Structures are given as structure tokens and as C-alpha cells.
Short mmCIF file of C-alpha atoms in Angstrom, two decimals:
data_model
loop_
_atom_site.label_atom_id
_atom_site.label_comp_id
_atom_site.label_asym_id
_atom_site.label_seq_id
_atom_site.Cartn_x
_atom_site.Cartn_y
_atom_site.Cartn_z
CA UNK A 1 13.92 -12.07 -13.48
CA UNK A 2 11.61 -15.13 -11.96
CA UNK A 3 8.45 -15.39 -12.30
CA UNK A 4 6.07 -17.67 -10.72
CA UNK A 5 2.28 -18.42 -10.88
CA UNK A 6 -0.13 -18.49 -7.40
CA UNK A 7 -3.60 -18.73 -6.45
CA UNK A 8 -3.12 -17.55 -3.09
CA UNK A 9 -0.31 -14.93 -2.54
CA UNK A 10 0.36 -12.99 1.18
CA UNK A 11 1.89 -9.97 1.75
CA UNK A 12 5.17 -9.87 2.95
CA UNK A 13 7.91 -7.70 3.79
CA UNK A 14 9.39 -8.77 0.48
CA UNK A 15 6.09 -7.83 -1.78
CA UNK A 16 6.60 -4.34 -3.48
CA UNK A 17 3.61 -3.66 -5.59
CA UNK A 18 0.63 -5.00 -5.98
CA UNK A 19 -0.98 -4.02 -9.58
CA UNK A 20 -3.79 -4.79 -11.66
CA UNK A 21 -3.59 -7.78 -14.49
CA UNK A 22 -4.79 -7.25 -17.73
CA UNK A 23 -4.63 -10.86 -18.19
CA UNK A 24 -7.55 -12.82 -19.07
CA UNK A 25 -7.17 -15.43 -16.24
CA UNK A 26 -4.75 -13.75 -13.87
CA UNK A 27 -6.05 -10.41 -11.66
CA UNK A 28 -3.13 -9.24 -10.00
CA UNK A 29 0.90 -8.92 -11.14
CA UNK A 30 2.60 -8.58 -7.90
CA UNK A 31 6.32 -7.30 -8.10
CA UNK A 32 8.58 -8.20 -5.06
CA UNK A 33 11.92 -7.20 -3.56
CA UNK A 34 14.15 -10.40 -5.22
CA UNK A 35 12.99 -9.16 -8.91
CA UNK A 36 10.20 -12.29 -8.85
CA UNK A 37 6.81 -11.33 -10.61
CA UNK A 38 3.84 -13.51 -9.19
CA UNK A 39 0.46 -13.55 -11.44
CA UNK A 40 -2.34 -14.09 -8.60
CA UNK A 41 -6.33 -15.04 -9.47
CA UNK A 42 -7.34 -12.84 -6.75
CA UNK A 43 -7.75 -9.40 -7.54
CA UNK A 44 -5.31 -6.48 -5.68
CA UNK A 45 -7.96 -5.88 -2.74
CA UNK A 46 -8.72 -9.73 -2.31
CA UNK A 47 -4.78 -10.15 -1.77
CA UNK A 48 -4.74 -7.47 0.60
CA UNK A 49 -7.81 -8.57 2.38
CA UNK A 50 -6.64 -11.85 3.08
CA UNK A 51 -3.04 -10.71 4.16
CA UNK A 52 -4.65 -8.57 6.71
CA UNK A 53 -6.81 -11.49 8.35
CA UNK A 54 -3.73 -13.44 8.64
CA UNK A 55 -1.85 -10.78 10.53
CA UNK A 56 -4.95 -10.21 12.75
CA UNK A 57 -7.39 -7.91 11.07
CA UNK A 58 -9.75 -7.41 8.30
CA UNK A 59 -9.40 -4.67 5.22
CA UNK A 60 -12.42 -3.39 6.77
CA UNK A 61 -10.95 -2.90 9.94
CA UNK A 62 -7.83 -1.11 9.04
CA UNK A 63 -9.75 1.03 7.01
CA UNK A 64 -11.82 2.17 9.97
CA UNK A 65 -8.76 2.73 12.06
CA UNK A 66 -6.81 4.49 9.07
CA UNK A 67 -10.29 6.92 8.46
CA UNK A 68 -10.15 7.71 12.15
CA UNK A 69 -6.35 8.56 12.00
CA UNK A 70 -6.24 10.72 8.53
CA UNK A 71 -9.76 12.24 8.76
CA UNK A 72 -10.61 11.12 5.69
CA UNK A 73 -12.26 8.13 3.60
CA UNK A 74 -10.72 7.58 0.24
CA UNK A 75 -7.48 6.12 -1.08
CA UNK A 76 -6.46 4.67 2.30
CA UNK A 77 -2.64 3.76 2.84
CA UNK A 78 -3.50 -0.05 4.55
CA UNK A 79 -1.12 -1.54 7.33
CA UNK A 80 -0.94 -4.62 6.44
CA UNK A 81 1.67 -5.75 8.91
CA UNK A 82 2.25 -2.73 10.92
CA UNK A 83 4.65 -4.28 13.50
CA UNK A 84 7.30 -5.08 10.35
CA UNK A 85 6.44 -1.51 8.93
CA UNK A 86 4.56 -3.08 5.80
CA UNK A 87 2.27 -0.31 4.65
CA UNK A 88 0.58 -0.59 1.05
CA UNK A 89 -0.31 2.97 0.21
CA UNK A 90 -3.11 2.75 -3.08
CA UNK A 91 -2.31 5.24 -6.31
CA UNK A 92 -5.77 5.55 -7.01
CA UNK A 93 -9.48 4.90 -6.05
CA UNK A 94 -9.51 1.24 -5.36
CA UNK A 95 -12.04 0.77 -8.02
CA UNK A 96 -10.29 1.83 -10.47
CA UNK A 97 -7.92 -0.48 -12.90
CA UNK A 98 -4.67 1.96 -12.65
CA UNK A 99 -4.60 1.54 -9.25
CA UNK A 100 -1.52 0.16 -8.23
CA UNK A 101 -0.64 -0.69 -4.18
CA UNK A 102 3.09 0.23 -3.35
CA UNK A 103 4.61 -0.78 0.01
CA UNK A 104 5.93 2.45 1.39
CA UNK A 105 9.07 0.45 2.64
CA UNK A 106 10.20 -0.44 -0.93
CA UNK A 107 10.05 3.33 -2.18
CA UNK A 108 13.45 5.19 -2.68
CA UNK A 109 12.29 7.58 -4.80
CA UNK A 110 9.33 9.38 -7.62
CA UNK A 111 10.04 11.86 -10.39
CA UNK A 112 7.72 13.54 -12.59
CA UNK A 113 8.14 12.45 -16.01
CA UNK A 114 5.85 13.16 -19.53
CA UNK A 115 3.89 9.42 -18.63
CA UNK A 116 3.18 10.50 -15.04
CA UNK A 117 5.16 9.35 -12.07
CA UNK A 118 8.16 7.39 -12.10
CA UNK A 119 8.87 5.17 -9.18
CA UNK A 120 12.14 3.98 -8.20
CA UNK A 121 12.47 1.12 -5.60
CA UNK A 122 15.74 0.42 -3.55
CA UNK A 123 16.58 -2.55 -5.11
CA UNK A 124 17.18 -0.53 -8.27
CA UNK A 125 13.78 -1.55 -10.27
CA UNK A 126 11.26 1.22 -11.47
CA UNK A 127 7.83 1.63 -12.28
CA UNK A 128 6.00 3.51 -14.10
CA UNK A 129 2.18 4.86 -13.21
CA UNK A 130 -0.42 6.86 -14.69
CA UNK A 131 -0.31 9.25 -11.70
CA UNK A 132 0.24 12.68 -11.32
CA UNK A 133 3.27 13.70 -9.45
CA UNK A 134 1.24 15.62 -6.77
CA UNK A 135 -1.46 13.17 -6.16
CA UNK A 136 1.52 10.40 -5.93
CA UNK A 137 3.03 13.11 -3.35
CA UNK A 138 -0.41 13.28 -1.16
CA UNK A 139 -0.44 9.90 -0.84
CA UNK A 140 3.39 9.50 -0.16
CA UNK A 141 2.76 11.89 2.95
CA UNK A 142 -0.58 10.53 4.16
CA UNK A 143 1.10 7.04 4.52
CA UNK A 144 3.58 8.69 6.43
CA UNK A 145 1.32 10.48 8.53
CA UNK A 146 -0.22 6.95 9.39
CA UNK A 147 3.34 5.04 10.16
CA UNK A 148 4.00 7.70 12.46
CA UNK A 149 0.98 7.65 14.10
CA UNK A 150 0.84 4.07 14.98
CA UNK A 151 4.49 4.20 16.35
CA UNK A 152 3.85 7.48 18.39
CA UNK A 153 4.68 5.34 21.16
CA UNK A 154 7.97 3.96 20.13
CA UNK A 155 8.96 7.32 18.37
CA UNK A 156 8.30 9.61 21.22
CA UNK A 157 8.25 7.60 24.45
CA UNK A 158 4.35 8.22 25.12
CA UNK A 159 3.08 5.16 27.22
CA UNK A 160 -0.15 6.18 26.30
CA UNK A 161 -2.23 5.91 23.33
CA UNK A 162 -3.66 8.75 21.91
CA UNK A 163 -7.47 9.83 22.15
CA UNK A 164 -9.23 8.80 18.78
CA UNK A 165 -10.43 11.84 16.56
CA UNK A 166 -13.63 10.85 16.39
CA UNK A 167 -13.95 10.40 20.46
CA UNK A 168 -12.93 14.37 20.51
CA UNK A 169 -15.31 16.75 20.70
CA UNK A 170 -15.01 19.69 18.39
CA UNK A 171 -15.68 23.27 19.92
#
């Protein structure tokens, strides 16, 4: 396993997970697909915000779009690099120190165990999370819903974008 330290980390398709760090100096612990572990001076949300800016939006802009699509405002998955399929899903509230941001496309499977939920990635690595299986499954499905929504034209051949829920009048 390789270890790196960086002040600025930009999410890429190789990013698997971003966790809070309990270290006195570093704020984030990042896992990558090549078994590299990186420590960053920035908090996970700062890394996601910086990455969103690099790829054409702000974290707040992405949140507003996702909030509209999912009709929810908490624990929102974030499309960091949607054109490359990089969607980060939180396991808890962003203010919760146990929150872990996971890259949806790296998750091979997950199951319940006596400590919470056990996640297995496609590269064979694993991560133990302090989250119930039901909560994790809900976050996983919400991220799936967002991915399908954002890729609707490609998947189903629609040339027109769907009308945002906020514009629809409910009778």
C-alpha cells in the first residue's frame, strides 16, 4: 500500500472514499483504487467543493440540482464528475465525523455485520462503516436514482430534458 500526503486533493475516477481523519494535522483520509492512501489538510467537504469547481460547478450548485431531482435536502449524493460517472455518496450528515464519502462506481457490494455495514470495492479492498445496512442501502439507491436521472437521454434516447420537479404544479 502506498501512502501520500497532499495539501490539495482533487477527486478523480480513481477516488474510492474520503473519510474524516482523527489526526491532529490532517483533516481527510482518502482511499484510491490503486491501494494508495492519501492524507489531506482539507476537510472532505472542501475536497468535494474544490473538485466540483475544477469540473465546472460548485458544491452548492450540485446540491441544489440534486435536491430538486431527489426531492430531499439531507445526505445528498454529489455528481462530482458526472460525465465520467463519478458520483460521491455520503453515509451520514456532512457534519457527522463518522460520515464517509464513497464513490458509487467503486462499490462492488455491501452487507450487514455486527459493527454496521461492510463495504467491498471492485479492487478487493474493504471498508467497515458505522452505519446500518438499511441506511446504507437507501443512500445507494438514491445515488442510483440520481445517476439514472442525469443519464436519462443516453439511457432512454430522450432528446429533451425532463421538466424539473420544482417547476411542476401539483394539483
